[in-house]
Tab-separated table of C-alpha atoms in Angstrom:
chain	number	residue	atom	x	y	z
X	1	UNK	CA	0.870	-16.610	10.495
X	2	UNK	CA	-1.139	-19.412	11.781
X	3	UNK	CA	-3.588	-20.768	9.307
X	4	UNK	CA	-5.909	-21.535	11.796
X	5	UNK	CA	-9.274	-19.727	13.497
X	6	UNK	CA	-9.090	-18.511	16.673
X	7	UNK	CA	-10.896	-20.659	19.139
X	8	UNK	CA	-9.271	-18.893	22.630
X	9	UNK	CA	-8.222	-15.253	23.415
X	10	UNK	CA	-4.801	-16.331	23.699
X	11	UNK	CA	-4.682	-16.825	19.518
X	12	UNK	CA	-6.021	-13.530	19.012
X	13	UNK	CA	-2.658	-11.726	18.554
X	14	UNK	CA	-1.609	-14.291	15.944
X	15	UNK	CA	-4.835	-13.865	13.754
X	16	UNK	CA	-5.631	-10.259	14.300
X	17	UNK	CA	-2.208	-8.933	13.153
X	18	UNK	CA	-1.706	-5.884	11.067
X	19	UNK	CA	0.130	-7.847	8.512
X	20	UNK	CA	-1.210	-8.119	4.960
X	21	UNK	CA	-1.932	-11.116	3.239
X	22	UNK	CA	0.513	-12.417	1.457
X	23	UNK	CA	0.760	-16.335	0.777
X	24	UNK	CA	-1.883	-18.644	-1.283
X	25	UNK	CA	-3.096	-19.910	1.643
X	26	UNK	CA	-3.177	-17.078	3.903
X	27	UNK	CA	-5.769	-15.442	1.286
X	28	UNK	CA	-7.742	-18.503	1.483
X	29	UNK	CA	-8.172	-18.941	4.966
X	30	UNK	CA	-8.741	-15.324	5.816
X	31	UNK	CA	-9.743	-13.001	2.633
X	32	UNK	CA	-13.057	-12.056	2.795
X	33	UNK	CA	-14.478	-9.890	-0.662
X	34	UNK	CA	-15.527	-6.548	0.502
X	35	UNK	CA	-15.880	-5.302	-3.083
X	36	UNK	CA	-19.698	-3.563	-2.445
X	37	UNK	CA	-19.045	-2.527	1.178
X	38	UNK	CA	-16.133	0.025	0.260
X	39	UNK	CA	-17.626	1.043	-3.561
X	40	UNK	CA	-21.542	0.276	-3.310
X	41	UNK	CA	-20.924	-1.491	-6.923
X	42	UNK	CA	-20.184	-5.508	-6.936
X	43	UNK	CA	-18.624	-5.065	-10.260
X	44	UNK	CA	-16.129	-3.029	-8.919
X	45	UNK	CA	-13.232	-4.745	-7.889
X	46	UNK	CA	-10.023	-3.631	-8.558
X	47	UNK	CA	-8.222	-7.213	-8.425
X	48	UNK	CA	-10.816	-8.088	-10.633
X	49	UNK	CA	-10.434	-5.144	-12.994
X	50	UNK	CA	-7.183	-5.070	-12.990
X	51	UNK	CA	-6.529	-8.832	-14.064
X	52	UNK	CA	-9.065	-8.102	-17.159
X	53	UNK	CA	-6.687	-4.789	-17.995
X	54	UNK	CA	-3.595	-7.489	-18.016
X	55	UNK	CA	-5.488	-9.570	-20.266
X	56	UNK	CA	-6.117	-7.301	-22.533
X	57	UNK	CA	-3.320	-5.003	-22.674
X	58	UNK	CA	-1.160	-6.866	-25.459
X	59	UNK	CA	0.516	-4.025	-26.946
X	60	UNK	CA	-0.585	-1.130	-24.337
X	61	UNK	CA	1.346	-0.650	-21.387
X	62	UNK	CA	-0.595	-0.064	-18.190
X	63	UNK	CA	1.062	2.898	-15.761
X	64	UNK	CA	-1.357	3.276	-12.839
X	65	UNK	CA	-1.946	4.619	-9.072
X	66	UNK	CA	-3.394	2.739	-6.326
X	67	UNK	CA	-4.974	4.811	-3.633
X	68	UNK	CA	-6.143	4.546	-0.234
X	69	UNK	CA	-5.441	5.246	3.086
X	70	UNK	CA	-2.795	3.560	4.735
X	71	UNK	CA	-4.206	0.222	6.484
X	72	UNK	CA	-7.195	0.368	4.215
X	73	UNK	CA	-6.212	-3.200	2.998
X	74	UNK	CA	-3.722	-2.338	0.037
X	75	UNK	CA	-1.042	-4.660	-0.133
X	76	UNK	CA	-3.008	-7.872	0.373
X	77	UNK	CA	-4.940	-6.251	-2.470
X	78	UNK	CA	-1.732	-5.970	-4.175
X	79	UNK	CA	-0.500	-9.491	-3.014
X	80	UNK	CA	-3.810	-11.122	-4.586
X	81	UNK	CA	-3.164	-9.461	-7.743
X	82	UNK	CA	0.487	-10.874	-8.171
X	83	UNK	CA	-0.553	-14.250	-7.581
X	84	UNK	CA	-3.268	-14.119	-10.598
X	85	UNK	CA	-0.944	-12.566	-12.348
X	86	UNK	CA	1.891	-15.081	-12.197
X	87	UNK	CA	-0.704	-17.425	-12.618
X	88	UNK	CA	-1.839	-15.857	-16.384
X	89	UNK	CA	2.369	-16.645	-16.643
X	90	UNK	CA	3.103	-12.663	-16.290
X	91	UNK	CA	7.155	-11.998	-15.187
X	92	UNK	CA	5.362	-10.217	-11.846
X	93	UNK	CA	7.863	-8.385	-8.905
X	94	UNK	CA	6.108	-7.069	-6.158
X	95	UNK	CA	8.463	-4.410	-4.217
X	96	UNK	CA	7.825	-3.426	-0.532
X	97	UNK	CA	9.574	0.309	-0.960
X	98	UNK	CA	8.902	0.625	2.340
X	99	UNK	CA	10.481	-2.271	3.957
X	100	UNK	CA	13.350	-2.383	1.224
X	101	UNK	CA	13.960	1.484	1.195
X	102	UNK	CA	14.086	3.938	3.200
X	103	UNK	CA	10.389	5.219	3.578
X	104	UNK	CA	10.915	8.242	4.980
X	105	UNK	CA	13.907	9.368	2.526
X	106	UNK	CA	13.318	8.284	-0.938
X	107	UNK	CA	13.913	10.023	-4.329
X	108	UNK	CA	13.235	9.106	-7.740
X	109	UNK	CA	16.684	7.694	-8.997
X	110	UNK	CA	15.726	5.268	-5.375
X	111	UNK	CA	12.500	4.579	-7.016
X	112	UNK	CA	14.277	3.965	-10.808
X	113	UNK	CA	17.202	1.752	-8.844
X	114	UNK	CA	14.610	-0.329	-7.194
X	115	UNK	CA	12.759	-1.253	-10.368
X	116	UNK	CA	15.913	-2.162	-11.940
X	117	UNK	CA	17.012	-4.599	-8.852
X	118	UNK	CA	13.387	-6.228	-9.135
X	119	UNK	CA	13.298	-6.797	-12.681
X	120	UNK	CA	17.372	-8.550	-12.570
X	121	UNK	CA	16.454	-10.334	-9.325
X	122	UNK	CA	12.960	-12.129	-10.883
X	123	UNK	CA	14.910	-12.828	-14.509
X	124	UNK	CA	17.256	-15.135	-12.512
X	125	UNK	CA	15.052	-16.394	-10.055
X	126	UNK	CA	12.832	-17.461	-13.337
X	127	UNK	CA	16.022	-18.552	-15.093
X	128	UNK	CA	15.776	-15.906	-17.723
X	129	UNK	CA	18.988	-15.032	-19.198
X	130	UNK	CA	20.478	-11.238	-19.180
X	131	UNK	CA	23.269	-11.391	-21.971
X	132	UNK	CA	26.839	-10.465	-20.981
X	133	UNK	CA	26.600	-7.387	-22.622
X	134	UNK	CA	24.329	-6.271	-20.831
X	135	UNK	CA	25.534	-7.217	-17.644
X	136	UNK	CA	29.000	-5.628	-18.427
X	137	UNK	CA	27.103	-2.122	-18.807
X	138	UNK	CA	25.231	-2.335	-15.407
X	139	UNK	CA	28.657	-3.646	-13.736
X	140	UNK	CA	30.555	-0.341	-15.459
X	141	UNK	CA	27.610	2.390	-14.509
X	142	UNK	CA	28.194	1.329	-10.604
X	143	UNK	CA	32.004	1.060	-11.315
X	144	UNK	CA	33.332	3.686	-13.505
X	145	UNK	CA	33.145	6.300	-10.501
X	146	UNK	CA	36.169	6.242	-8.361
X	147	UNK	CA	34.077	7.630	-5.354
X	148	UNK	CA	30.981	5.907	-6.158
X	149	UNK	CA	32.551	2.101	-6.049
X	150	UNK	CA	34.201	3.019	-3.500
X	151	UNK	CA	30.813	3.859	-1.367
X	152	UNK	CA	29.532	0.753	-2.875
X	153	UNK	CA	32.120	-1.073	-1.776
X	154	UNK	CA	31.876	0.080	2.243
X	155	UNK	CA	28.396	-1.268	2.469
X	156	UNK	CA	30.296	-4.485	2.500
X	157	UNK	CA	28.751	-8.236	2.237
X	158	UNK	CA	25.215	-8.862	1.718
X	159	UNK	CA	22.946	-12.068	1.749
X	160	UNK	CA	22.143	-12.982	-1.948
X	161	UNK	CA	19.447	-15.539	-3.051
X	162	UNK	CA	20.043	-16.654	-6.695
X	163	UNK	CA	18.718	-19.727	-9.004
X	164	UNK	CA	21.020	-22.439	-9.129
X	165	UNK	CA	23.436	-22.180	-12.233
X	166	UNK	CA	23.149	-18.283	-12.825
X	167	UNK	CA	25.964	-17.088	-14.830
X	168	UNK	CA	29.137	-15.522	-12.908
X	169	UNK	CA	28.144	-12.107	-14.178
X	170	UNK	CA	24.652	-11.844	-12.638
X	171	UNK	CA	25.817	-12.858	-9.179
X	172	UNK	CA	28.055	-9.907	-9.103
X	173	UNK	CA	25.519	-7.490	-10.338
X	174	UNK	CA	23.353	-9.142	-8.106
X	175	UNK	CA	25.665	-8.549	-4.949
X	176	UNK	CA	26.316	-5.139	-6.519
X	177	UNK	CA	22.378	-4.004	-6.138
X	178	UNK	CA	21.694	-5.359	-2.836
X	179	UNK	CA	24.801	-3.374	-1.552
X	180	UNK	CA	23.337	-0.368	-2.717
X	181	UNK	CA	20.505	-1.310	-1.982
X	182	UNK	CA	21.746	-1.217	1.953
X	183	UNK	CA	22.866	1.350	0.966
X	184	UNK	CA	19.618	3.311	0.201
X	185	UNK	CA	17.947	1.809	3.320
X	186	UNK	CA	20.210	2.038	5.997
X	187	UNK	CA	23.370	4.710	5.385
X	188	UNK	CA	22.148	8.406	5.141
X	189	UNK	CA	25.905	9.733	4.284
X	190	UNK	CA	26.276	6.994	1.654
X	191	UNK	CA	22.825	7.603	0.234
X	192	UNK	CA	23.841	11.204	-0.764
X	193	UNK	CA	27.012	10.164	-1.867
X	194	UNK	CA	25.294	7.565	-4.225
X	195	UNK	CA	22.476	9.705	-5.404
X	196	UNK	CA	24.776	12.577	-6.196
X	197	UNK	CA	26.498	10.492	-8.505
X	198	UNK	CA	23.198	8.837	-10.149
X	199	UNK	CA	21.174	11.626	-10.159
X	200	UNK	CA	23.468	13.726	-13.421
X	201	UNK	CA	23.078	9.594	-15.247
X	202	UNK	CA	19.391	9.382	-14.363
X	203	UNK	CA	19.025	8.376	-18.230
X	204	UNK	CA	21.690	6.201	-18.266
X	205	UNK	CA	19.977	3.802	-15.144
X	206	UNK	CA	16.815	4.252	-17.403
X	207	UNK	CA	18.319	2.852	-20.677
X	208	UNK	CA	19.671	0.091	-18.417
X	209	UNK	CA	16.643	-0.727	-16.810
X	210	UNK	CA	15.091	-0.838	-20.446
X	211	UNK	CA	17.852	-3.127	-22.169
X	212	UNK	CA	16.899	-5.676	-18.909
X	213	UNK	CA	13.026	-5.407	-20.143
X	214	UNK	CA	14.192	-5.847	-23.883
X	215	UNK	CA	15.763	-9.064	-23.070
X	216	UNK	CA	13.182	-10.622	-20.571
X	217	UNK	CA	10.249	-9.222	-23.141
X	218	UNK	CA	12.498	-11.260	-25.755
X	219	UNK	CA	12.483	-14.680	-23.269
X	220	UNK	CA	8.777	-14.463	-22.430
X	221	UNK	CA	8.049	-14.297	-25.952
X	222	UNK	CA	9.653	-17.400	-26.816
X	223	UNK	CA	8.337	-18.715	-23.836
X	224	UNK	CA	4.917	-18.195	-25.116
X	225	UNK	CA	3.896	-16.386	-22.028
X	226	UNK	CA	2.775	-12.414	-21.992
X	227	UNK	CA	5.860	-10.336	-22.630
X	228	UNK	CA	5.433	-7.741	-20.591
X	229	UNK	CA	6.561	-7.509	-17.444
X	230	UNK	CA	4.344	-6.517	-14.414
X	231	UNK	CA	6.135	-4.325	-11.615
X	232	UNK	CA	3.409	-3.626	-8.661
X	233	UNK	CA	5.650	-0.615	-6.174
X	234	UNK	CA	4.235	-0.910	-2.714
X	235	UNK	CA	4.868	1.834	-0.020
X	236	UNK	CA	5.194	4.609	-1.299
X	237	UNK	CA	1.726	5.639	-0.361
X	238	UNK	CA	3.617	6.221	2.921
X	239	UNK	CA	6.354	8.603	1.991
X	240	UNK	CA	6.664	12.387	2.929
X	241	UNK	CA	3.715	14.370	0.572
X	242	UNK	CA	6.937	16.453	-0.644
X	243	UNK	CA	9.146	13.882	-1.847
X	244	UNK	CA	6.176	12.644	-3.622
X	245	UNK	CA	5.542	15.418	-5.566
X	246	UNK	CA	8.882	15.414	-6.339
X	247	UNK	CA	8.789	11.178	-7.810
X	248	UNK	CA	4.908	11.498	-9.364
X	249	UNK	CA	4.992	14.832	-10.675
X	250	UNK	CA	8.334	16.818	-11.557
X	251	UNK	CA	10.204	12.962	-12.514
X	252	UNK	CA	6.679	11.270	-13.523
X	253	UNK	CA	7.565	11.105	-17.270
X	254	UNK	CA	10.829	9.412	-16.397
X	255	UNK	CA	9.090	6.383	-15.090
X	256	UNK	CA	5.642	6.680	-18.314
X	257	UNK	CA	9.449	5.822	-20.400
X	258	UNK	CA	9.909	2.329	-19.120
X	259	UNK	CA	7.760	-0.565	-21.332
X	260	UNK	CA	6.388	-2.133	-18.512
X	261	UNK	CA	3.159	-2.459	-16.521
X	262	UNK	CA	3.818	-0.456	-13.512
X	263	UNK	CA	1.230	-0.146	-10.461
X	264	UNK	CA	2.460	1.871	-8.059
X	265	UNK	CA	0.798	3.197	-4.292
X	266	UNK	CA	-0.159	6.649	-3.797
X	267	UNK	CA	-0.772	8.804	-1.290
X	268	UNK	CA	-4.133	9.593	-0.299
X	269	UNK	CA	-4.078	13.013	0.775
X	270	UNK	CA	-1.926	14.237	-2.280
X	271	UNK	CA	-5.079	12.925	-4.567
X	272	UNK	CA	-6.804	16.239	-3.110
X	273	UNK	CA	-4.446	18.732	-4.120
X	274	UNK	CA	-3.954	21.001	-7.473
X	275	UNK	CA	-0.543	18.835	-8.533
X	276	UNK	CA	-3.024	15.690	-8.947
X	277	UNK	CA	-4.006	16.961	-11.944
X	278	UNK	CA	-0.414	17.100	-13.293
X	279	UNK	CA	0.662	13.806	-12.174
X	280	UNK	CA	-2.176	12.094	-14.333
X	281	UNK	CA	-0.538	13.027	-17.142
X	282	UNK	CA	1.935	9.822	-16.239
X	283	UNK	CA	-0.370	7.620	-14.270
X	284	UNK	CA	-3.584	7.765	-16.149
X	285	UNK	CA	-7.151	6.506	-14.542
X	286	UNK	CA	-5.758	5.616	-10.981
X	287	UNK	CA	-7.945	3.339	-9.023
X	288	UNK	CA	-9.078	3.852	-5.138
X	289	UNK	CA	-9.524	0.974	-2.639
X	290	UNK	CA	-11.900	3.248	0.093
X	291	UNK	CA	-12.816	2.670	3.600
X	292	UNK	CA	-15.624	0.075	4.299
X	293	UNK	CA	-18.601	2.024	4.439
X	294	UNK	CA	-20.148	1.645	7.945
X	295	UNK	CA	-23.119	4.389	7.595
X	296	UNK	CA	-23.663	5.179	4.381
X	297	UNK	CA	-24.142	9.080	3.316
X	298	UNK	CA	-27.029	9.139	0.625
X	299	UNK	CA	-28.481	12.906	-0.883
X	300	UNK	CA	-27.433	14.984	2.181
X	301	UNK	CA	-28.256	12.223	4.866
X	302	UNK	CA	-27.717	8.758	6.229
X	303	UNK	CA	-29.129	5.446	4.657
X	304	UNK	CA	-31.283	4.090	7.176
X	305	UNK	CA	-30.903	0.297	8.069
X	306	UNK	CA	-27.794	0.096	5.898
X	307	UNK	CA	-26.219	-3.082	7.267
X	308	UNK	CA	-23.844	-3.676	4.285
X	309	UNK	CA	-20.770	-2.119	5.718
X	310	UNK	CA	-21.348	-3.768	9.427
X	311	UNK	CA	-21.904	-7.474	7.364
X	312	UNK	CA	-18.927	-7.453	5.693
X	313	UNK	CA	-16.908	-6.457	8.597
X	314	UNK	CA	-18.248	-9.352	11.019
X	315	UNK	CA	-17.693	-11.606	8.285
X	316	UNK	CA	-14.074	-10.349	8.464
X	317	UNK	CA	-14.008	-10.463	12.020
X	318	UNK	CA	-15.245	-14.346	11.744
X	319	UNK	CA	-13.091	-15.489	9.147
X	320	UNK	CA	-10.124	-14.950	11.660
X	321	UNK	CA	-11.900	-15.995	15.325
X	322	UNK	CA	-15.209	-17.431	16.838
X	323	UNK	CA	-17.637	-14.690	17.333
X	324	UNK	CA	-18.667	-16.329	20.473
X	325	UNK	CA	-15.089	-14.562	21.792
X	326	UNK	CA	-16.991	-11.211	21.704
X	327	UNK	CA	-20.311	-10.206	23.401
X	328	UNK	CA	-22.493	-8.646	21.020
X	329	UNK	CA	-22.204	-5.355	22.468
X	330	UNK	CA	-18.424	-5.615	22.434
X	331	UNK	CA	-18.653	-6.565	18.365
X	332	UNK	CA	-20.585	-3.604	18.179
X	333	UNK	CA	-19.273	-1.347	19.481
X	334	UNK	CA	-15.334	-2.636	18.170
X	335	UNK	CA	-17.445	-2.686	14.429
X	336	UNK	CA	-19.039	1.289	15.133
X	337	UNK	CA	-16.270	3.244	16.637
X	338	UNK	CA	-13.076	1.653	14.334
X	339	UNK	CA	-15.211	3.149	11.101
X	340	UNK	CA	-14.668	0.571	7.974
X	341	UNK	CA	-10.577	1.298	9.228
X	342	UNK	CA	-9.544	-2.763	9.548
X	343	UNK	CA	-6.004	-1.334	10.532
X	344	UNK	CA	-8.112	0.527	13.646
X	345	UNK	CA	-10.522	-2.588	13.895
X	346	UNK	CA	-7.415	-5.026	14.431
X	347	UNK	CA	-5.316	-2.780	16.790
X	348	UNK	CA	-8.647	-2.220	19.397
X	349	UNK	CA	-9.251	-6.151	19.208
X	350	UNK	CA	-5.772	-7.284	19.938
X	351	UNK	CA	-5.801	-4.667	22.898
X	352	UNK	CA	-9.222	-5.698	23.801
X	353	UNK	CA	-8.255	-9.220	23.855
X	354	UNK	CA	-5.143	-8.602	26.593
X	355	UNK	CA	-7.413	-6.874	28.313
X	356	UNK	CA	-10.121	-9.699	28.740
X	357	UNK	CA	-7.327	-11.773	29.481
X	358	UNK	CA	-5.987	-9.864	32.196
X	359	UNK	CA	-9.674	-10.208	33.735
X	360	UNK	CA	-9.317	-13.872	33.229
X	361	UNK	CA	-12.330	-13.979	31.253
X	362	UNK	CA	-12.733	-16.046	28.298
X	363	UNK	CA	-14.637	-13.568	25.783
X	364	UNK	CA	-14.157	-9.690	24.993
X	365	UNK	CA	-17.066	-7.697	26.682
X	366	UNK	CA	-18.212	-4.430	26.466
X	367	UNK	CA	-15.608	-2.492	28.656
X	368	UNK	CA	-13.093	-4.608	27.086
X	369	UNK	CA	-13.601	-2.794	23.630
X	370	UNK	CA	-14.673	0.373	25.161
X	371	UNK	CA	-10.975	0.728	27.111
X	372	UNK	CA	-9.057	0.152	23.747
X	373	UNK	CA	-10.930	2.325	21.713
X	374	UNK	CA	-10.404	4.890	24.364
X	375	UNK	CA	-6.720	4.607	23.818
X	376	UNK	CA	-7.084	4.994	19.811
X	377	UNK	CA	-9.358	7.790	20.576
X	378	UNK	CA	-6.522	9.549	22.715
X	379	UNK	CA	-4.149	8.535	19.661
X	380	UNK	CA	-5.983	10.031	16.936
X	381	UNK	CA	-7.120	13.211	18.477
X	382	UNK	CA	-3.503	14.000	19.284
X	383	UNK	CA	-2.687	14.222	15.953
X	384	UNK	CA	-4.631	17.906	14.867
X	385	UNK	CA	-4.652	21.260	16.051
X	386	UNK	CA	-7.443	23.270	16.877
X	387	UNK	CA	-7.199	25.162	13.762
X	388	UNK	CA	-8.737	21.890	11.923
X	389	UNK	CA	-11.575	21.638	14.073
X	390	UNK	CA	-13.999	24.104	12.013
X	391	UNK	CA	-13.220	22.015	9.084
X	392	UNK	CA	-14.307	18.968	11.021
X	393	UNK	CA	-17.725	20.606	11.995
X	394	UNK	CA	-18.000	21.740	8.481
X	395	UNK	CA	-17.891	18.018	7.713
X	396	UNK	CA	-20.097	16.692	10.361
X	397	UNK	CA	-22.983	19.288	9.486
X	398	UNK	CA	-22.784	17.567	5.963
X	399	UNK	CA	-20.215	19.307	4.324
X	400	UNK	CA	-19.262	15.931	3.197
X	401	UNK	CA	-17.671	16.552	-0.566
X	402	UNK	CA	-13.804	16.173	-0.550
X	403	UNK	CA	-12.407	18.908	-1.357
X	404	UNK	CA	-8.863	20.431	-2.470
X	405	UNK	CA	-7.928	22.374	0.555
X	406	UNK	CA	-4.712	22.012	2.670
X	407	UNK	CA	-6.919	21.350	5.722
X	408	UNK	CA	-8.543	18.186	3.721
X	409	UNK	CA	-5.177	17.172	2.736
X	410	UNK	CA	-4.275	17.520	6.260
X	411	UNK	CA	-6.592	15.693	7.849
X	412	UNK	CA	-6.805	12.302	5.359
X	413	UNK	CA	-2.973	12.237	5.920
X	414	UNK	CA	-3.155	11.639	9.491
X	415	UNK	CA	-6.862	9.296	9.727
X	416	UNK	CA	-8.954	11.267	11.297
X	417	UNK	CA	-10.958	12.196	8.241
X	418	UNK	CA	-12.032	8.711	6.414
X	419	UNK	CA	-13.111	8.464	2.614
X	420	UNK	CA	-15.539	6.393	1.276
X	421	UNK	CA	-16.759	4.847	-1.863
X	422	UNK	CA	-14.195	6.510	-4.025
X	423	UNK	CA	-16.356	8.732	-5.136
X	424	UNK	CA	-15.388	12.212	-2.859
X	425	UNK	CA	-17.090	11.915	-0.074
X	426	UNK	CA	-15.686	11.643	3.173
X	427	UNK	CA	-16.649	11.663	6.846
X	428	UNK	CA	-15.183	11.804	10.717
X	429	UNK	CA	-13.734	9.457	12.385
X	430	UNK	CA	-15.801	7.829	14.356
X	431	UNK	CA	-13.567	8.211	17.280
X	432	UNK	CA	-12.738	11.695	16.158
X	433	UNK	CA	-16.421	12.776	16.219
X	434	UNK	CA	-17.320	11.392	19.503
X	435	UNK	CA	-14.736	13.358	21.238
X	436	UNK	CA	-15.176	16.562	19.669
X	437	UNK	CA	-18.982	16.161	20.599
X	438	UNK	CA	-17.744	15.152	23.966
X	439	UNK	CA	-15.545	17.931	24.710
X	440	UNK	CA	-18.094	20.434	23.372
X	441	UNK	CA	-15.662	21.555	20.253
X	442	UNK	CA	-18.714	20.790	17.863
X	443	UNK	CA	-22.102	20.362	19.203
X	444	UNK	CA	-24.096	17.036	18.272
């Protein structure tokens, strides 16, 4: 990304991204706190808390969820936290699971495999040793089945970063993870062939993956920095609501085992079911990011002149481009209809933007922003059935408590219910209610 404002439509695209945050300087040229605008409470953050739980966790180990919807903001959440984390000298590994796995197919031994290629890959890149005898027993779990080395093997050559003067042993265990780790990404027949053969030594990866923290806890030590490592999971937030069940809640104790502080995504809509309850039992006190709050629900109506939400959002918008690109209607109306959603926001900007520069005009105007919210509109009011609609209603007479039911979990999962504030309440879509009053399904 370009570290620089946008002064022309044309640098729009480049600024207005859906890309998280990821580098130093990225955060500081375009992170803008929204801390009180998604929780009404400045004292709130969860960067902020989070980085006082490190520090004070010395013996303790941390296991926790991070919720939110999807495009809520998450990962450069997640990306600011790993930076004051390394910072504070933590041994931190940030894992996309869904751009290294396969986010639409992943099962706990994945999940356990993944952790275990994180924590070798950061010990070398950090120059921490891993002793020989342990290396030898992660070399003979991948090789001591016939059928399973030889799936390894197929996956064939893969690129392998490594620090400068790692011993002979890690390189090959290194090249042996990333080929299953192909492998897990990319090859469905593989995959089964290497999970069937995991899956009956799920405790064997596990004592592995704990002899590699016993070693690194040992270096750190020594190193006078905090021993334990910090693993932050990204992605899975994403993954199918039954596979998840199956990693959080039936395999959830497998993962409370490992001494290490492990953050991990979550998804939304499975926070509002009966199994939530369950899965708690691993992941204690789980921590929401919500929705900035555009309208703010307050004892059974709206805050009036509650500008917080709208602030924080143009201050967004303005941290990336010249608000003299937009017509104040067009900011408006971009601001109203997208709902606190910056995933929504970004998308109907970027298409505004084309738009505007189609008309050869040099700013976004009204019609600009109306014609790409119209196309989100279509988009999100394609995903539901009719049978959803009297739960919408229910919700926009005021009906605004979260709730349990499979129609809730429904409609969180695919956007066009929003929450806010964390605290279990949750409204329409903006988009969502204007075309159900609209097309007479609810009546405004």
């Amino acid at each position: 990304m370009l570290y620089l404002k946008a002064q022309d439509l044309s640098q729009i695209q480049d600024v207005f991204n859906s890309n998280p945050l990821q580098d130093e300087s990225e955060m500081n040229q375009f992170y803008q706190e929204a801390t009180e605008a998604r929780t009404g409470d400045p004292y709130s953050g969860f960067v902020e808390k989070m980085d006082l739980l490190l520090e004070d966790s010395h013996h303790s180990l941390i296991h926790k969820l991070f919720i939110g919807h999807a495009g809520v903001g998450k990962t450069t959440e997640l990306y600011r936290l790993k930076h004051i984390a390394e910072k504070k000298g933590f041994l931190t590994c940030l894992g996309r699971c869904d751009i290294d796995l396969d986010s639409g197919d992943i099962e706990y031994t994945d999940v356990l495999f993944y952790i275990l290629d994180l924590l070798v890959n950061k010990a070398c890149v950090e120059g921490l040793k891993i002793s020989d005898n342990v290396v030898q027993k992660i070399e003979s779990y991948w090789n001591s089945n016939t059928e399973l080395l030889k799936t390894i093997s197929v996956q064939g050559e893969a690129e392998i970063s490594f620090a400068a003067g790692t011993e002979i042993g890690i390189k090959k265990v290194i090249q042996l993870l990333a080929n299953v780790k192909g492998i897990l990404k990319n090859s469905a027949e593989s995959k089964k062939e290497v999970r069937t053969q995991i899956e009956p030594r799920s405790s064997e990866l596990i004592h592995q993956i704990k002899e590699v923290i016993e070693e690194i806890r040992k270096q750190l030590q020594k190193k006078g920095r905090p021993e334990i490592p910090f693993v932050i999971l990204d992605g899975l937030d994403k993954i199918p609501l039954g596979q998840a069940r199956k990693i959080f809640q039936e395999n959830g104790s497998r993962f409370q085992s490992l001494p290490i502080h492990l953050l991990v995504t979550f998804p939304i809509s499975l926070s509002y079911t009966p199994e939530y309850k369950d899965i708690q039992v691993w992941f204690s006190n789980p921590e929401k990011l919500p929705m900035i709050k555009i309208r703010n629900w307050q004892q059974g109506a709206y805050q009036e002149n509650y500008t917080e939400g709208v602030d924080t959002i143009k201050a967004i918008i303005s941290k990336r481009a010249d608000l003299a690109l937009f017509t104040d209607e067009a900011l408006r109306e971009l601001i109203n209809y997208t709902g606190g959603y910056i995933r929504d926001l970004f998308r109907c900007i970027c298409d505004a933007a084309l738009r505007a520069r189609l008309r050869k005009s040099r700013v976004i105007e009204l019609e600009d922003a109306r014609k790409a919210l119209a196309v989100l509109e279509s988009d999100i009011n394609g995903r539901y059935s009719d049978e959803l609609i009297g739960k919408m209603e229910d919700i926009y007479r005021g009906n605004k408590h979260v709730s349990s039911s499979e129609e809730i979990t429904a409609l969180l999962q695919i956007g066009a219910v929003l929450e806010y504030n964390g605290t279990l309440w949750c409204d329409l879509h903006p988009l969502v209610e204007k075309w159900l009053i609209e097309n007479n399904k609810i009546t405004g």
